[in-house]
């Protein structure tokens, strides 16, 4: 690089026109000057506007440089031209000069000397000058042009920091290469003169500053314990100064870096919601994971709290072993009041100082429940009919809530009615506890309570009447006295019986049971006994005894009862005396003696042989005769001598009476004759009354002496003689499959009873052993069936007490024991011992190594309970022993490729019939890191470009490696295998490659650095090597413009000179070094263009261009 020599004038002396003379030009004048005239030669500048440049701070008499020649062609060599600046130079910086060379008068603009102000680009960078040209002595020869002077920048200002002091606080955990601050400086110069570099004043390993942006980044690991403050001094170096060889610092800034163990990051929550089932035990509603990027206590999560949405405090968060938080319910959640779920607001806090809280997060908790299905009893109320003769142990009903939890518990609310029933608390089955045949109550109101849900339901049990009651007469026997004279159809007695049964079972009809005809009938509905014919005490038995039977209308048999009825006939004077002889005729002499018996009247009264009185009704008006009222002897009371009966015959009308009834009158005709006549010569008509009476008495006597068979009447249907018996083929045990559907038949109990009717009717019941209410028996048919599903895994056998009863009185019973073995059905899927499995193994675990045993159990038996294990997830790294569930390594593992495996393991039974059952669990296998991966450079090879003028300490490249190993095995340290004599260094932790010496493009353009990256793994650390190719970028050090020592040179040549003859030598200088200082010459313009040539060759420092003729 060339050195600044303090000479600015040579920079302005670059001439665009090479054939200039080396002497001071005379004034612009011609030898043949003429006065101008209208049609004279043209007088004017070659251009209306010229552009020229001049550096600021130029010394006095420094000429502006123009790429074109400025001036006027001399049409007449006699013209003496003068240039003058007429405007645009108010400050008086510039002066216009003339210089004549040949037929051209050059316009040259220079800075003034003396006390004139110095140009300052930063104040004004352009001047537009109006230049007037005139010819001396020619008043009308004037012309004007404009010259735009561009003031070029000189590197005369230094960079300035604003502000000059910076302070920043960073966290101890700030990652490497993080930008922590930016310093800012400005330079009012432009172009390369305004460019500058930032760098640290002293060597700094923990920090790096970008040379152009001023961004300060972290290049080393910080530790508050080692140092909590760094005072950095940052310099700004003007590139121009450095290029010119002046390394003076133009400006300095202070950066104070405070390192704190900052609780920088807030916890960040992630929530995974679950929708558990309505029936789940200890449900988890959501899982919350919290991540905090801070280290140490600042990164530890203290807690997660519910800050809103749970006024009743029904939920809490439970911390798991893995560090997550499970949202659970502390009690039974009132989902009914919140049908759309709960919106809980969560917030997490860490253990840092000060503590930081996460942003609140709202999580919606829901529960999976049957749509529009609430927990309630299957019926709003239960109406149940129960046969009155149901034995104890008869199942009444199963009362259940739906959906039913596993721990449902049912109880009967205590009451007078509940004493007749018992409740299976686990199954909700109500059964009878006693007989109902003697219970007058026919409706029982029960209340069932489910303990956990506190739900209640009403159960109304109506007892259906059975024909279990026999009609009962109001009296044990009936006896009545009946007058024999009652008319036919007279009601003589009403018998009454009652039956406590209902309906037709209690509807009674009556009948008379007698082996002989009776003069009575009974109304079958009312029990009224009435006569069917006239009663006759005299001809029938005085006491009529018979049986009245009361029968109900029940089924399957009628029940009957009998009562003895005795009817006593009362004798009534209902018969008139009957004469044994009537229509008597006889004769007596007129001298028949007084008081002498004429004849005797004889009348019989069958009413208990009542005494008969006799009386003459007529024919004895004169009193000739006397009739003894008691004996019926008719005697002569007066002598007949004076008697003069009509027609000589007395006609006596005689009657007999028993005191109430009079017999039909009979007539005794007595004829009076003279003389002696047998006194008793009467002729009468025989009535045979005595014979008839004898026959009637004989009949009555026979009726009274007949055997009373009715008194010994035996009802064979009413005697319960035999006990019911089980069939001889009754087994001691049976087997049923546990999956037998509800309602399916299990067993038919065969029994018999030798009695008939109700005495032989058998009732069946399960009186004991039906623990789970799985069975029921039809009490009439004895068919046993499934009432509730069986579960062999819960109970594999039942010992039932089967009891049979008859319906006789007294009731007789027998029982037998029946063992029911529950055969296994494949109704259970295998169950894993854990909800999920986890294990951690080294990633270099050998193939074939057993790592964990997955165990499942199946409550079923035989093949139904035998388990086969398999891995459902497609993997070649792991396998499982199908028999014992041991998971083993089956393929090569690589944690860096796959760090964890989530396998689905299936356990399936070997059921031979029906569908096999299975369960699936998860196995998470986490691979533990082993230092098996060397650091890998990213990229594998580095290419960096560095400007040759970068300041020492600049980071030219950042190394980056990836080591997927964990812990020490993933911590990488860098080193250089070659540093080119200390020209480069690498930060062992951050991988920053810094310059430690200046670069020089001209000395070396490329550096190939060998870089090593080595981890800290134990027991063996791994190493990687890469190459960093640093290309040195050339910086334009061609600072100086070549310049001629003279503005113009004059030479001469003879007209016949040979081609190639040297005419003139020009000399130019360049202050740059090396190639930048080498000069090439060329002819650019002029009247001799094409006629002359110049030697292009150059030499260092002093170059000679040889002008030759062409």
CSV table of C-alpha atoms in Angstrom, one decimal, residues 224-405:
chain,number,residue,atom,x,y,z
A,224,UNK,CA,-22.4,-14.9,36.9
A,225,UNK,CA,-20.3,-16.7,39.5
A,226,UNK,CA,-17.2,-15.9,37.5
A,227,UNK,CA,-17.9,-12.4,36.3
A,228,UNK,CA,-21.2,-10.4,36.3
A,229,UNK,CA,-20.0,-7.3,34.4
A,230,UNK,CA,-17.8,-6.7,31.3
A,231,UNK,CA,-16.5,-3.3,30.3
A,232,UNK,CA,-15.9,-3.4,26.6
A,233,UNK,CA,-14.1,-0.7,24.6
A,234,UNK,CA,-15.0,-0.6,21.0
A,235,UNK,CA,-13.1,1.4,18.4
A,236,UNK,CA,-14.1,2.7,15.0
A,237,UNK,CA,-11.3,2.9,12.5
A,238,UNK,CA,-11.7,4.8,9.2
A,239,UNK,CA,-10.9,2.5,6.4
A,240,UNK,CA,-9.3,5.3,4.4
A,241,UNK,CA,-7.0,6.2,7.2
A,242,UNK,CA,-5.9,2.6,7.4
A,243,UNK,CA,-5.4,2.4,3.7
A,244,UNK,CA,-3.4,5.6,3.7
A,245,UNK,CA,-1.2,4.1,6.4
A,246,UNK,CA,-2.6,6.0,9.3
A,247,UNK,CA,-4.0,3.6,12.0
A,248,UNK,CA,-5.0,6.3,14.4
A,249,UNK,CA,-8.2,5.6,16.2
A,250,UNK,CA,-10.9,8.1,15.2
A,251,UNK,CA,-13.5,7.3,17.9
A,252,UNK,CA,-14.1,5.2,21.0
A,253,UNK,CA,-17.3,3.8,22.6
A,254,UNK,CA,-17.8,2.1,25.9
A,255,UNK,CA,-20.2,-0.9,26.2
A,256,UNK,CA,-21.0,-2.2,29.7
A,257,UNK,CA,-22.4,-5.7,29.7
A,258,UNK,CA,-24.2,-6.7,32.9
A,259,UNK,CA,-24.7,-10.5,33.3
A,260,UNK,CA,-27.6,-11.6,35.5
A,261,UNK,CA,-29.1,-14.9,36.3
A,262,UNK,CA,-32.3,-13.6,34.8
A,263,UNK,CA,-35.6,-15.4,35.1
A,264,UNK,CA,-36.0,-14.6,31.5
A,265,UNK,CA,-38.7,-16.8,30.2
A,266,UNK,CA,-42.2,-17.3,31.4
A,267,UNK,CA,-43.6,-20.8,31.7
A,268,UNK,CA,-45.5,-22.0,28.7
A,269,UNK,CA,-48.4,-24.4,29.2
A,270,UNK,CA,-49.6,-27.0,26.8
A,271,UNK,CA,-52.9,-28.7,27.5
A,272,UNK,CA,-54.2,-31.9,26.1
A,273,UNK,CA,-57.9,-32.3,27.0
A,274,UNK,CA,-59.4,-35.7,27.7
A,275,UNK,CA,-63.1,-36.5,27.7
A,276,UNK,CA,-63.5,-39.3,30.2
A,277,UNK,CA,-66.5,-41.5,30.4
A,278,UNK,CA,-69.3,-40.8,32.7
A,279,UNK,CA,-68.6,-44.0,34.6
A,280,UNK,CA,-64.8,-43.7,34.8
A,281,UNK,CA,-63.1,-44.1,38.1
A,282,UNK,CA,-60.8,-41.3,39.1
A,283,UNK,CA,-61.1,-39.7,35.7
A,284,UNK,CA,-58.4,-37.4,34.2
A,285,UNK,CA,-60.0,-34.4,32.4
A,286,UNK,CA,-56.8,-32.9,31.0
A,287,UNK,CA,-53.0,-33.2,31.0
A,288,UNK,CA,-51.0,-30.0,31.4
A,289,UNK,CA,-47.3,-29.8,30.5
A,290,UNK,CA,-45.3,-26.8,31.3
A,291,UNK,CA,-42.0,-25.8,29.7
A,292,UNK,CA,-39.7,-23.0,30.9
A,293,UNK,CA,-36.6,-22.3,28.8
A,294,UNK,CA,-34.7,-20.9,31.7
A,295,UNK,CA,-32.0,-22.9,33.5
A,296,UNK,CA,-31.7,-23.9,37.1
A,297,UNK,CA,-34.5,-22.7,39.5
A,298,UNK,CA,-35.6,-20.2,36.9
A,299,UNK,CA,-36.6,-23.1,34.7
A,300,UNK,CA,-38.2,-25.2,37.3
A,301,UNK,CA,-42.0,-25.2,37.4
A,302,UNK,CA,-43.4,-24.5,40.9
A,303,UNK,CA,-47.1,-25.1,40.3
A,304,UNK,CA,-50.1,-24.9,38.1
A,305,UNK,CA,-53.1,-23.3,39.6
A,306,UNK,CA,-56.8,-23.0,38.7
A,307,UNK,CA,-57.3,-19.3,38.9
A,308,UNK,CA,-60.9,-19.1,37.6
A,309,UNK,CA,-63.8,-21.2,36.5
A,310,UNK,CA,-64.1,-23.4,39.5
A,311,UNK,CA,-65.9,-21.5,42.3
A,312,UNK,CA,-66.9,-24.7,44.1
A,313,UNK,CA,-63.3,-26.0,44.0
A,314,UNK,CA,-64.4,-29.2,42.5
A,315,UNK,CA,-61.1,-29.7,40.6
A,316,UNK,CA,-57.4,-30.0,41.4
A,317,UNK,CA,-54.2,-30.6,39.7
A,318,UNK,CA,-52.1,-33.6,40.5
A,319,UNK,CA,-48.4,-33.7,39.6
A,320,UNK,CA,-47.3,-36.8,37.9
A,321,UNK,CA,-43.9,-38.5,38.1
A,322,UNK,CA,-43.1,-37.3,34.6
A,323,UNK,CA,-43.6,-33.7,35.7
A,324,UNK,CA,-46.9,-33.1,34.0
A,325,UNK,CA,-50.1,-32.1,35.8
A,326,UNK,CA,-53.4,-34.0,35.7
A,327,UNK,CA,-56.7,-32.2,36.2
A,328,UNK,CA,-58.9,-34.3,38.4
A,329,UNK,CA,-62.1,-33.9,40.3
A,330,UNK,CA,-61.9,-33.7,44.1
A,331,UNK,CA,-65.5,-34.8,44.5
A,332,UNK,CA,-68.6,-35.7,42.4
A,333,UNK,CA,-68.9,-33.1,39.8
A,334,UNK,CA,-72.2,-31.4,39.3
A,335,UNK,CA,-72.3,-31.9,35.5
A,336,UNK,CA,-76.1,-31.4,35.5
A,337,UNK,CA,-75.7,-27.7,36.4
A,338,UNK,CA,-73.0,-27.3,33.8
A,339,UNK,CA,-74.2,-29.3,30.8
A,340,UNK,CA,-71.7,-27.6,28.5
A,341,UNK,CA,-68.7,-28.3,30.7
A,342,UNK,CA,-66.4,-26.2,32.8
A,343,UNK,CA,-64.0,-23.5,31.5
A,344,UNK,CA,-61.1,-23.6,33.9
A,345,UNK,CA,-58.5,-20.8,33.7
A,346,UNK,CA,-55.0,-22.2,34.4
A,347,UNK,CA,-51.8,-20.3,35.2
A,348,UNK,CA,-48.3,-21.8,35.9
A,349,UNK,CA,-45.5,-20.2,37.8
A,350,UNK,CA,-41.8,-21.0,38.0
A,351,UNK,CA,-39.4,-21.1,41.0
A,352,UNK,CA,-37.3,-18.2,39.7
A,353,UNK,CA,-36.5,-14.9,41.3
A,354,UNK,CA,-38.6,-13.1,40.8
A,355,UNK,CA,-41.2,-15.7,40.0
A,356,UNK,CA,-42.7,-15.5,36.5
A,357,UNK,CA,-46.3,-16.5,35.7
A,358,UNK,CA,-47.4,-18.0,32.5
A,359,UNK,CA,-50.1,-16.5,30.4
A,360,UNK,CA,-53.5,-17.8,31.5
A,361,UNK,CA,-54.9,-20.6,29.5
A,362,UNK,CA,-58.5,-21.7,29.4
A,363,UNK,CA,-59.2,-25.4,29.2
A,364,UNK,CA,-62.7,-26.7,28.7
A,365,UNK,CA,-63.5,-29.8,30.7
A,366,UNK,CA,-66.2,-32.2,29.4
A,367,UNK,CA,-67.4,-35.6,30.3
A,368,UNK,CA,-68.5,-38.2,27.9
A,369,UNK,CA,-72.0,-39.2,29.0
A,370,UNK,CA,-74.9,-40.7,27.2
A,371,UNK,CA,-76.7,-38.0,25.3
A,372,UNK,CA,-79.8,-36.9,27.1
A,373,UNK,CA,-79.4,-39.8,29.5
A,374,UNK,CA,-79.3,-39.0,33.2
A,375,UNK,CA,-78.7,-41.4,36.0
A,376,UNK,CA,-82.0,-42.6,37.1
A,377,UNK,CA,-84.0,-45.7,37.8
A,378,UNK,CA,-85.1,-47.7,34.9
A,379,UNK,CA,-88.7,-46.8,35.7
A,380,UNK,CA,-90.1,-43.7,37.4
A,381,UNK,CA,-92.0,-46.1,39.7
A,382,UNK,CA,-92.5,-49.8,39.8
A,383,UNK,CA,-95.9,-51.5,39.8
A,384,UNK,CA,-95.6,-55.2,40.6
A,385,UNK,CA,-98.1,-57.9,41.0
A,386,UNK,CA,-97.3,-60.8,43.3
A,387,UNK,CA,-99.2,-64.0,43.8
A,388,UNK,CA,-100.5,-64.3,47.3
A,389,UNK,CA,-99.2,-67.9,47.6
A,390,UNK,CA,-95.6,-66.9,46.6
A,391,UNK,CA,-93.3,-68.7,48.9
A,392,UNK,CA,-90.5,-66.9,50.8
A,393,UNK,CA,-87.5,-66.2,48.5
A,394,UNK,CA,-89.7,-65.5,45.5
A,395,UNK,CA,-88.1,-62.8,43.3
A,396,UNK,CA,-90.3,-59.8,43.1
A,397,UNK,CA,-88.4,-57.5,40.8
A,398,UNK,CA,-84.9,-56.1,39.9
A,399,UNK,CA,-84.7,-52.4,40.6
A,400,UNK,CA,-81.7,-50.7,39.0
A,401,UNK,CA,-80.4,-47.3,38.0
A,402,UNK,CA,-79.1,-46.7,34.5
A,403,UNK,CA,-76.3,-46.3,33.8
A,404,UNK,CA,-75.3,-48.5,36.8
A,405,UNK,CA,-71.9,-48.0,38.3
